[in-house]
Tab-separated table of C-alpha atoms in Angstrom:
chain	number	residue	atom	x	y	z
R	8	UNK	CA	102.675	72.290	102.232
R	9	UNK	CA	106.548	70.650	103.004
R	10	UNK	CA	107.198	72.894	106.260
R	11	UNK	CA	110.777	72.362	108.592
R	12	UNK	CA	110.966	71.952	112.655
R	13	UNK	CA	113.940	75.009	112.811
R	14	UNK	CA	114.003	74.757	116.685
R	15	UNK	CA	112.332	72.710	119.490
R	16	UNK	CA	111.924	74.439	122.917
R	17	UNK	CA	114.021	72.084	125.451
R	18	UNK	CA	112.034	72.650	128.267
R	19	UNK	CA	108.325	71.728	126.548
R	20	UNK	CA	110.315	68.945	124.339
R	21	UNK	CA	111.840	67.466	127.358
R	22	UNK	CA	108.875	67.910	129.525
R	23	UNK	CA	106.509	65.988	127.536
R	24	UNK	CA	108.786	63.304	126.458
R	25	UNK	CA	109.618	62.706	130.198
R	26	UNK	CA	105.673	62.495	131.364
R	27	UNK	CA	104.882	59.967	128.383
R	28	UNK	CA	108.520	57.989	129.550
R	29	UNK	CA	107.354	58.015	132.838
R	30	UNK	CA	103.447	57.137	132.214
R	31	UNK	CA	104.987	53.902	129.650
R	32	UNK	CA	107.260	52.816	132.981
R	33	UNK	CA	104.373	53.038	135.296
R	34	UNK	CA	102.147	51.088	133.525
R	35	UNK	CA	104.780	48.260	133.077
R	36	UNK	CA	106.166	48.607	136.591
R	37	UNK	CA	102.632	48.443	138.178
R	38	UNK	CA	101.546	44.652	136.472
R	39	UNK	CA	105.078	43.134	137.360
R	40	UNK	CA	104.584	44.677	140.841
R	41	UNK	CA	100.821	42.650	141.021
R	42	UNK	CA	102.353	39.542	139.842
R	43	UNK	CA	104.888	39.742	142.581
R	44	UNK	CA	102.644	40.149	145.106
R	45	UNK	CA	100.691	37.343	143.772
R	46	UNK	CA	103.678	35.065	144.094
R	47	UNK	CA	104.803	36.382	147.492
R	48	UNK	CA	103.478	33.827	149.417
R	49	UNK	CA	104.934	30.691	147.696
R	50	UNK	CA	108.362	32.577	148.496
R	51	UNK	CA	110.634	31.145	151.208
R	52	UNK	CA	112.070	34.226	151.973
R	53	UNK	CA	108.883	36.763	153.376
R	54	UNK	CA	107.989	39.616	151.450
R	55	UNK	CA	111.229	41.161	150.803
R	56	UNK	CA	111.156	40.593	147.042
R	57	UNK	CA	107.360	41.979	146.899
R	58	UNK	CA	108.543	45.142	149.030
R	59	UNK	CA	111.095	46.099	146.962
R	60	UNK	CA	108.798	45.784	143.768
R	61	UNK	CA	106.468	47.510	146.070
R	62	UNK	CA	109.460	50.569	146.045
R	63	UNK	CA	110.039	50.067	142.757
R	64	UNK	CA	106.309	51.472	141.351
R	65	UNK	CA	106.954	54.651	142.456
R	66	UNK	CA	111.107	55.080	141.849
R	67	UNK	CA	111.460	53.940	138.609
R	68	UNK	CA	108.491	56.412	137.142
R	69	UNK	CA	110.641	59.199	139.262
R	70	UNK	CA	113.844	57.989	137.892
R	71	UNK	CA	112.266	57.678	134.265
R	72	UNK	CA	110.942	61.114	134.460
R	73	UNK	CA	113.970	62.517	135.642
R	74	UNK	CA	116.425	60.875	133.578
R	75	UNK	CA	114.617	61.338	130.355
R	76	UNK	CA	114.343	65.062	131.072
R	77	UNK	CA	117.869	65.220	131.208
R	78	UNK	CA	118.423	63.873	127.690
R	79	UNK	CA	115.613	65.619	125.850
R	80	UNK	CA	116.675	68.812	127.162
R	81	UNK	CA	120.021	67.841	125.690
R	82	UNK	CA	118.777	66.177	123.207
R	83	UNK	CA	116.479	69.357	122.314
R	84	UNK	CA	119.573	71.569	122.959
R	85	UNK	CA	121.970	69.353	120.051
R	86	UNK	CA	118.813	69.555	117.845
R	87	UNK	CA	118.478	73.263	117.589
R	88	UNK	CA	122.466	73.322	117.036
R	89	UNK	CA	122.441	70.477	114.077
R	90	UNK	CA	118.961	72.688	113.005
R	91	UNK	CA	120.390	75.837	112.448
R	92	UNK	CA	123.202	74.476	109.996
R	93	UNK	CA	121.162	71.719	108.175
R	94	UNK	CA	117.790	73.450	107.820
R	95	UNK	CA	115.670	71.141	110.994
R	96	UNK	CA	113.434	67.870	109.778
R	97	UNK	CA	111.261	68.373	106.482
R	98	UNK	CA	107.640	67.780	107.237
R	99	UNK	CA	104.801	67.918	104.602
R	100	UNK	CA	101.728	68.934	106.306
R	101	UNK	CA	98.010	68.819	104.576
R	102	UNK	CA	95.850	71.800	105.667
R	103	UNK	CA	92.121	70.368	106.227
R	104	UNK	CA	89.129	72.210	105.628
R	105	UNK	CA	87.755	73.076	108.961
R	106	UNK	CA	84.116	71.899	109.285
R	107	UNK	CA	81.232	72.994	111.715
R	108	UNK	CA	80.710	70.638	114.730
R	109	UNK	CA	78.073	70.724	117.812
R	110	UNK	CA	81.417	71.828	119.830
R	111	UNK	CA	82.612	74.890	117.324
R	112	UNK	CA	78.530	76.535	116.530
R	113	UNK	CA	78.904	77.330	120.679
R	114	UNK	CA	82.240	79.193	120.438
């Protein structure tokens, strides 16, 4: 069945995109923060470069999250515009027979 994405809600598009964004920076940020903790005290200089990694776990996820809410809402926003003159993206979808599972005979 060849379906079409007509319009994407900017506020559920941008939402999600901004929580996986910001779950992707977190789990780089946190292993570079380790390391630099682990290297702190072979550095001349104290624990200034460990603090501000230290900062930097929690700021960048914030500033990831709210940056890329920004531009999916926009981006959402220029989507449903470009949508309504060109149709949206094609999409062929299968339909699947639905089959009986321990989870769906207690519904």
């Amino acid at each position: 069945m060849e379906t079409s994405v007509k319009r994407l809600s900017p506020h559920s598009f941008a939402l999600h995109t901004a929580l996986v964004f910001a779950i992707i920076a977190l789990l780089f940020i946190l292993p570079m923060t380790l390391f630099m903790n682990a290297m702190t005290p072979n550095m001349p200089d104290g624990s200034m470069p460990a603090a501000m990694f230290g900062v930097m776990t929690f700021v960048m996820p914030v500033m990831y999250f709210v940056f890329t809410y920004i531009f999916g809402f926009l981006g959402a926003l220029i989507y449903n515009l470009i949508a309504k003159k060109t149709g949206g993206i094609r999409c062929q979808l299968e339909m699947l027979p639905v089959t009986r599972t321990d989870a769906t005979e207690e519904i």
